[in-house]
Coordinates of C-alpha atoms in Angstrom, one line a residue:
M340 CA -2.4 1.8 8.7
P341 CA -2.8 -2.0 8.1
V342 CA 0.0 -4.1 6.7
S343 CA -0.4 -5.7 3.3
S344 CA -0.8 -9.5 3.1
L345 CA 2.0 -9.5 0.5
A346 CA 4.4 -7.9 3.0
L347 CA 3.5 -10.5 5.7
K348 CA 4.1 -13.3 3.2
Q349 CA 7.7 -12.3 3.0
C350 CA 8.1 -13.2 6.7
T351 CA 8.9 -16.9 7.4
L352 CA 6.2 -17.0 10.1
F353 CA 3.5 -16.2 7.5
A354 CA 5.1 -17.5 4.3
N355 CA 2.9 -20.6 4.0
A356 CA 0.2 -19.7 6.5
P357 CA -3.4 -20.0 5.4
D358 CA -4.7 -16.9 3.6
A359 CA -7.4 -16.3 6.3
V360 CA -4.7 -16.2 9.0
V361 CA -2.5 -13.8 7.0
E362 CA -5.5 -11.6 6.4
Q363 CA -6.4 -11.7 10.1
A364 CA -2.9 -10.6 11.0
S365 CA -2.7 -7.9 8.3
L366 CA -5.8 -6.2 9.6
A367 CA -4.5 -6.4 13.2
M368 CA -1.1 -4.9 12.6
D369 CA 0.1 -1.4 12.2
I370 CA 3.2 0.0 10.5
I371 CA 5.6 2.0 12.6
H372 CA 8.7 3.9 11.3
L373 CA 11.7 4.4 13.6
R374 CA 14.7 6.6 13.1
R375 CA 18.2 5.2 13.8
R376 CA 18.6 4.7 17.6
E377 CA 14.9 5.4 18.3
V378 CA 13.3 3.2 20.9
L379 CA 10.2 1.2 20.1
L380 CA 7.5 2.4 22.6
V381 CA 3.8 1.9 22.6
G382 CA 2.0 4.5 24.7
A383 CA 5.3 5.4 26.4
K384 CA 5.7 1.8 27.6
A385 CA 8.0 -1.0 26.5
F386 CA 6.7 -3.0 23.6
R387 CA 4.8 -6.1 24.6
G388 CA 3.2 -7.6 21.5
L389 CA 4.1 -9.4 18.2
G390 CA 6.3 -7.6 15.6
I391 CA 8.0 -8.1 12.3
V392 CA 10.9 -6.1 10.9
L393 CA 9.9 -5.1 7.3
Q394 CA 13.0 -2.9 6.7
G395 CA 16.1 -2.1 8.7
R396 CA 17.4 -3.9 11.8
L397 CA 16.2 -4.0 15.4
Q398 CA 18.1 -4.9 18.6
A399 CA 17.1 -5.7 22.2
I400 CA 19.4 -3.5 24.2
D401 CA 20.5 -3.6 27.8
H402 CA 23.3 -2.1 29.9
T403 CA 26.0 -3.9 32.0
I404 CA 26.8 -2.9 35.6
D405 CA 29.6 -0.6 34.3
G406 CA 27.2 1.1 31.9
R407 CA 28.2 -0.6 28.6
E408 CA 25.5 -1.1 26.1
V409 CA 25.0 -4.7 25.0
A410 CA 22.7 -6.3 22.4
L411 CA 20.7 -9.2 23.8
A412 CA 19.1 -10.0 20.4
S413 CA 19.2 -8.8 16.8
I414 CA 16.2 -9.0 14.5
E415 CA 16.8 -8.8 10.8
V416 CA 14.4 -8.1 7.9
N417 CA 11.4 -10.4 7.8
E418 CA 12.1 -11.8 11.2
V419 CA 9.6 -11.9 14.1
F420 CA 10.1 -10.5 17.6
G421 CA 8.1 -10.4 20.8
Q422 CA 6.7 -14.0 20.5
A423 CA 8.5 -15.3 23.6
N424 CA 7.1 -12.6 25.9
L425 CA 3.6 -13.2 24.7
I426 CA 3.4 -16.8 26.0
A427 CA 6.1 -16.8 28.8
A428 CA 4.8 -17.2 32.3
H429 CA 7.3 -14.6 33.5
P430 CA 8.0 -12.2 30.6
I431 CA 10.8 -9.6 30.7
D432 CA 10.7 -6.1 29.4
L433 CA 13.1 -5.5 26.5
T434 CA 14.3 -2.2 25.1
W435 CA 14.0 -2.5 21.3
V436 CA 16.2 0.0 19.5
A437 CA 16.4 0.6 15.7
M438 CA 20.0 0.1 14.4
S439 CA 19.1 2.0 11.3
A440 CA 16.0 3.6 9.8
T441 CA 13.6 0.8 10.4
T442 CA 10.0 -0.1 9.4
L443 CA 8.0 -2.5 11.7
A444 CA 4.7 -4.2 11.6
I445 CA 3.4 -4.6 15.1
M446 CA 0.4 -6.2 16.7
A447 CA -1.0 -5.5 20.2
P448 CA -0.9 -8.4 22.7
E449 CA -4.6 -9.2 22.7
P450 CA -5.0 -9.9 18.9
A451 CA -1.6 -11.5 18.9
I452 CA -2.7 -14.0 21.6
I453 CA -5.8 -14.7 19.6
L454 CA -3.7 -15.3 16.4
L455 CA -1.4 -17.7 18.3
K456 CA -4.3 -19.8 19.4
N457 CA -4.7 -20.8 15.8
A458 CA -3.3 -24.4 15.6
D459 CA -1.2 -23.7 12.5
M460 CA 0.3 -20.5 14.0
S461 CA 0.9 -22.2 17.3
F462 CA 3.0 -24.8 15.6
R463 CA 4.9 -22.1 13.6
I464 CA 5.7 -20.1 16.7
A465 CA 6.7 -23.3 18.6
S466 CA 9.1 -24.2 15.7
D467 CA 10.5 -20.7 15.8
L468 CA 11.1 -20.7 19.5
A469 CA 12.6 -24.2 19.4
Q470 CA 15.1 -22.9 16.8
Q471 CA 16.0 -20.1 19.2
V472 CA 16.6 -22.6 22.0
C473 CA 18.9 -24.6 19.8
E474 CA 20.8 -21.4 18.9
F475 CA 21.1 -20.4 22.6
L476 CA 22.5 -23.9 23.4
S477 CA 25.0 -23.5 20.5
W478 CA 26.1 -20.2 22.0
Q479 CA 26.6 -21.9 25.4
K480 CA 28.8 -24.6 23.7
I481 CA 30.9 -21.8 22.0
L482 CA 31.3 -20.0 25.3
S483 CA 32.9 -23.1 26.8
V484 CA 35.7 -23.0 24.3
H485 CA 39.1 -21.6 25.5
P486 CA 41.2 -19.6 24.8
V487 CA 39.2 -16.6 23.5
S488 CA 41.0 -16.8 20.1
S489 CA 39.6 -20.4 19.7
R490 CA 36.2 -19.2 20.8
V491 CA 36.2 -16.7 18.0
C492 CA 37.1 -19.5 15.6
A493 CA 34.3 -21.7 17.0
W494 CA 31.8 -18.9 16.4
V495 CA 33.0 -18.4 12.8
V496 CA 32.7 -22.2 12.1
W497 CA 29.2 -22.2 13.6
S498 CA 28.0 -19.1 12.0
A499 CA 29.3 -20.1 8.5
A500 CA 27.3 -23.4 8.8
G501 CA 29.4 -25.2 6.2
K502 CA 29.8 -22.3 3.9
L503 CA 33.1 -20.6 3.0
E504 CA 31.9 -17.0 3.6
L505 CA 30.0 -15.1 6.3
M506 CA 29.0 -11.7 7.5
L507 CA 30.2 -10.5 10.9
P508 CA 28.4 -8.3 13.4
T509 CA 30.2 -5.4 14.9
H510 CA 33.2 -6.3 17.0
A511 CA 31.5 -4.8 20.1
E512 CA 28.4 -7.0 19.6
L513 CA 30.4 -10.1 19.0
A514 CA 32.6 -9.3 22.0
W515 CA 29.6 -9.2 24.3
R516 CA 28.1 -12.4 22.8
L517 CA 31.5 -14.2 23.3
N518 CA 32.1 -12.8 26.8
T519 CA 35.3 -11.0 25.9
T520 CA 36.5 -7.5 24.8
R521 CA 36.2 -5.8 21.5
E522 CA 40.0 -5.6 21.4
S523 CA 40.3 -9.3 21.8
I524 CA 37.9 -9.8 18.9
T525 CA 39.9 -7.5 16.7
R526 CA 43.2 -9.2 17.6
A527 CA 41.8 -12.6 16.9
L528 CA 40.5 -11.6 13.5
Q529 CA 43.7 -9.8 12.6
R530 CA 45.7 -12.9 13.5
L531 CA 43.4 -15.1 11.4
Q532 CA 43.9 -12.7 8.5
S533 CA 47.7 -12.6 8.9
D534 CA 47.8 -16.4 8.9
E535 CA 45.6 -16.4 5.8
I536 CA 42.9 -18.5 7.4
L537 CA 40.3 -15.7 6.9
Q538 CA 40.2 -13.1 4.2
R539 CA 38.1 -9.9 4.2
D540 CA 36.3 -9.0 1.0
G541 CA 34.3 -5.8 1.7
D542 CA 31.5 -6.8 4.2
R543 CA 32.1 -10.5 3.6
W544 CA 34.7 -12.7 5.3
L545 CA 36.0 -15.6 3.3
I546 CA 37.3 -18.8 4.9
E547 CA 40.5 -19.8 3.1
K548 CA 41.6 -22.7 5.3
P549 CA 38.5 -24.4 6.7
L550 CA 40.4 -27.4 8.1
V551 CA 42.8 -25.2 10.0
L552 CA 39.9 -23.1 11.3
N553 CA 38.1 -26.2 12.5
E554 CA 41.2 -27.4 14.4
L555 CA 41.6 -24.0 16.0
A556 CA 38.0 -24.0 17.0
R557 CA 38.5 -27.0 19.2
G558 CA 40.6 -24.9 21.6
E559 CA 42.3 -26.5 24.5
A560 CA 40.3 -29.7 24.0
G561 CA 42.0 -30.0 20.6
H562 CA 45.4 -29.4 22.0
N563 CA 44.9 -32.0 24.7
A564 CA 43.6 -34.7 22.4

């Protein structure tokens, strides 16, 4: 069934797009419902198109050499996925898995490419991908911080973006992104709590001592300064 224009307008990609473009997209998209842990497949093949998460949460999953499952990317409600593979010279197949009961709006590659040739949408996609590049570069900077405990602090500072509270992913997901172990993440967060630098409030984490956290986030560079 087609996706309503109102639902697409909730997505940042289409929020201020011309009505004609939104209508074009709504007619070309279908709604798919996934159960928790269900893989997004189209015709028994890996998804290769443009999609939006309308409800739930989607992750691109892969496995390490030792068989551990890792999340390469997480897509939240009203976020877009698949745009990089649509225009990349050498796209890669990704396994998209629903992390909870999830509703998606998906578009096949052909109409998606036609949509992206619209000048307004091309700029929107370019802006979205540019932001992703900036985030990847930020991750690389965080990964250069040592020791691991300081790396965790650097991630908290970056993720909070000047605010005094934030939400954390699972320890396993954060461990993979920070190139460490889940146990190391747990120990680092417990230490920050015991030192009253962070405080947990349900699903939220509150930053109680931002100046101390920023100093710890400098890692060995801060100690050598």
